[in-house]
């Protein structure tokens, strides 16, 4: 086939395991650009979008699974579209398969050629709005051909059908079952019936009602498809005529639905039983009823609501310290440690409990813990749940939700921004707890410096915190500042152990040394007490693992708000950007009110997963989690937390056969960086020894000194993470299987120390994770382009293009 422009209409089809074929979308058409519907249908993404009038052969398509509709595809194939042939009539047997295994090929780019045909085809509206997934496979024998122009002449014209409406559906269904053969249809009746069943299959009402007889949403289309075949095979002339007279309408759906129910009850008893069991065991509705003891209490909830740096935690901690018995729940180990130190220093004995460490202080009635570790069995007088807006965190939100619903405390203090206030109000009305709200303002307003650093890091000053969003940039900035100015920099980023982050924070806070600038990632946003005069955003865009996006306004506010702290030498806070181009976005973010969160996170307890597993015995743990996600039921104020990370670990641990479900579940929650193969390897080894009942070894050498280059620094970071994981596992499994925990603690302390020393000397270029990425010029420390501007420009260009293509298609 000749390569070049194609002026042709073609369709892309997909097939699923249990659905023989269905049309996915109508794609390109004669002399038009990609159909406007295409953009809202991102399963297949055309690469060569630049064609404004036609595609060019070969067509390149990137397969993406962003649309949940496409999960579970087996294949994708393409076929030229024949004009004049109606939906459902097409034969796809001559189509060419372009993708054999959609799931395995997601992310890949496939290339294929489109035959040039049907140049006269004119786009019609009915094609545009057709979103049906199931095309009936109806044999021609069911259609009575009456010759051209005879479509309106029905062979069953004389049959009276109105009485059908008043028939008892059960009786009618029985009668259909007893029929040997379905009545023949004229083409036009057959088409109306087709349309009617398509309408039925798309009916939200029918699919909702079907849930009542435990026909799940994913099975519903299949059930309708089979019911339709049954109908065509068995329908009598009067019933068919009646349905035709109703046509594709709600009335027809209501007439057919009782027949459909009878059919399903008879044909799919196993499916119904299975789905019923699954639904019952994946029920996450009414989570407030999961904690009957807490419900039996009349709890007083105080919401300390306000922006950063307004004294919320300070006030909540006052109540905590006054209480006879108190618990403080922190979002981070680091913050739990800070509260532990602060409270003990003030003479209130306080223990520490995080995933990694348990420090029990004799005679203590108070404890600081990470929110995931808080006990919902113990009784407290006062509990503090800090950073309550994290309830809406897509991954960790469930820990805050659990703490709020389950804590057995007479008084619970929530500290956070206003974003979850309404959800908390709703939850309290469900739990019957009394809610008191205390609103806060910043001690001193945050001032934006309009001048910016004018793109030059030489303009940093003492007390500045320069915020960048990757480890690589952190080091680039640090090196540039130290090379071109007299300032010395401390650094803080996520991969550093809490001990090292604190050490760096203390070094920065302490006025009696040369370290007066902090370079940090967003890890600075929460928890640390820092004496920052001015927060300078090196960039306001962040790579999310897939693409570079603007940092969300709530995060920008949180980070910028770290500037100026009551009681510190910089009580007035300033913020600005490195580049003038980024300033507008910063101002825009700071002006924005807090988004109101509608839903907060939930995740099943082990017991719930176990119950669910009983319904699906022969699948892997990862598949089990997937199925749970698909079938769980949630109330309107909750979402199921993302668990891709857990699934990734589950997949790796699948190799280890001997783990019980509970152990597997617990191993999957171990803190591991899934993108670090070394850390993953150690987790696999730990789980493997554990499954064989062997004492789990650390099996890792101790580094001899501080890092001399970035590779060694990365190695120290990984080593600390592995040790931290070992300590976590020892706290979550039988202690005797992790006998080297003391050794792990000592090694972790030494490595944290080495990391601190290494950072003090770090003046090397960061390792490039992608060798092919162009390196910046040695001496350059200026950002030539604002990424926000670049992003906004791209967005603008895209929207102009799409408006243009819509205009062309309209
Ligand atoms: N009444 C007070 N007296 C003395 N110092 C206070 C008082 N209130 C707050 N502070 C100090 O002000 C700083 C900010 O207070 P706090 O940490 O409670 O703010 P926050 O609203 O919880 O902010 P965030 O959690 O966003 O950092 C802390 O260093 C705290 O010790
Ligand atoms: Mg706070």
XYZ file of N, CA and C and ligand atoms in Angstrom, residues 306-315 342 386-387 415 440 443 525 527-529 558 562 565-567, ligand 1:
106
model
N -7.146 26.187 59.738
C -6.464 27.408 59.300
C -5.291 27.108 58.401
N -4.659 28.164 57.888
C -3.514 27.970 56.991
C -2.260 27.559 57.768
N -1.162 27.368 57.058
C 0.099 27.002 57.709
C 0.545 28.111 58.652
N 1.284 27.669 59.647
C 1.915 28.643 60.521
C 0.926 29.513 61.278
N -0.189 28.954 61.676
C -1.174 29.767 62.375
C -1.388 29.301 63.813
N -0.627 28.311 64.259
C -0.705 27.903 65.660
C -1.672 26.762 65.940
N -2.101 26.051 64.906
C -3.065 24.957 65.089
C -2.474 23.836 65.945
N -1.319 23.336 65.511
C -0.711 22.215 66.225
C -0.310 22.645 67.638
N 0.184 23.863 67.739
C 0.611 24.378 69.039
C -0.552 24.288 70.034
N -1.717 24.774 69.627
C -2.866 24.777 70.538
C -3.362 23.372 70.855
N 9.953 17.475 71.927
C 9.459 18.729 72.485
C 8.692 18.474 73.780
N -2.933 15.258 63.419
C -2.365 16.420 62.731
C -2.511 16.268 61.214
N -2.559 17.406 60.537
C -2.689 17.469 59.067
C -3.877 16.626 58.601
N -6.079 18.966 63.344
C -5.413 20.188 62.879
C -5.285 20.114 61.368
N -8.397 29.784 62.475
C -7.125 30.489 62.697
C -6.740 31.322 61.487
N -0.205 34.226 61.721
C 0.228 35.264 62.668
C 0.585 36.540 61.914
N 7.446 20.879 53.089
C 6.091 21.393 53.274
C 5.444 21.041 54.586
N 5.811 19.648 58.658
C 6.439 19.058 59.835
C 7.623 19.749 60.450
N 8.593 20.155 59.641
C 9.808 20.661 60.288
C 9.646 22.097 60.776
N 10.241 22.366 61.906
C 10.280 23.723 62.413
C 11.495 24.416 61.833
N 1.069 25.530 50.890
C 1.643 24.860 52.058
C 3.150 25.122 52.154
N 5.690 28.127 54.721
C 6.747 27.790 55.700
C 7.600 29.007 56.027
N 8.287 32.320 60.884
C 7.711 31.471 61.925
C 7.710 32.240 63.228
N 6.587 32.224 63.908
C 6.479 32.926 65.183
C 7.565 32.430 66.132
N 8.203 33.332 66.769
C 9.228 32.958 67.751
C 10.590 32.742 67.118
N 0.602 30.750 71.340
C 1.842 30.557 70.944
N 2.881 30.925 71.694
C 4.135 30.740 71.278
N 4.468 30.170 70.104
C 3.493 29.768 69.325
C 2.132 29.938 69.688
N 1.368 29.445 68.693
C 2.225 28.986 67.763
N 3.487 29.175 68.138
C 4.659 28.826 67.362
O 4.431 29.208 66.020
C 4.895 28.254 65.117
C 3.755 27.780 64.230
O 2.753 27.141 65.002
P 2.172 25.731 64.628
O 3.232 24.776 64.279
O 1.230 25.362 65.698
O 1.391 26.152 63.319
P 0.445 25.272 62.420
O -0.755 26.082 62.164
O 0.256 23.942 63.007
O 1.269 25.217 61.080
P 1.722 24.006 60.172
O 1.218 22.752 60.759
O 1.153 24.300 58.862
O 3.171 24.113 60.160
C 5.490 27.127 65.941
O 6.857 27.289 66.010
C 4.870 27.321 67.294
O 5.690 26.852 68.330
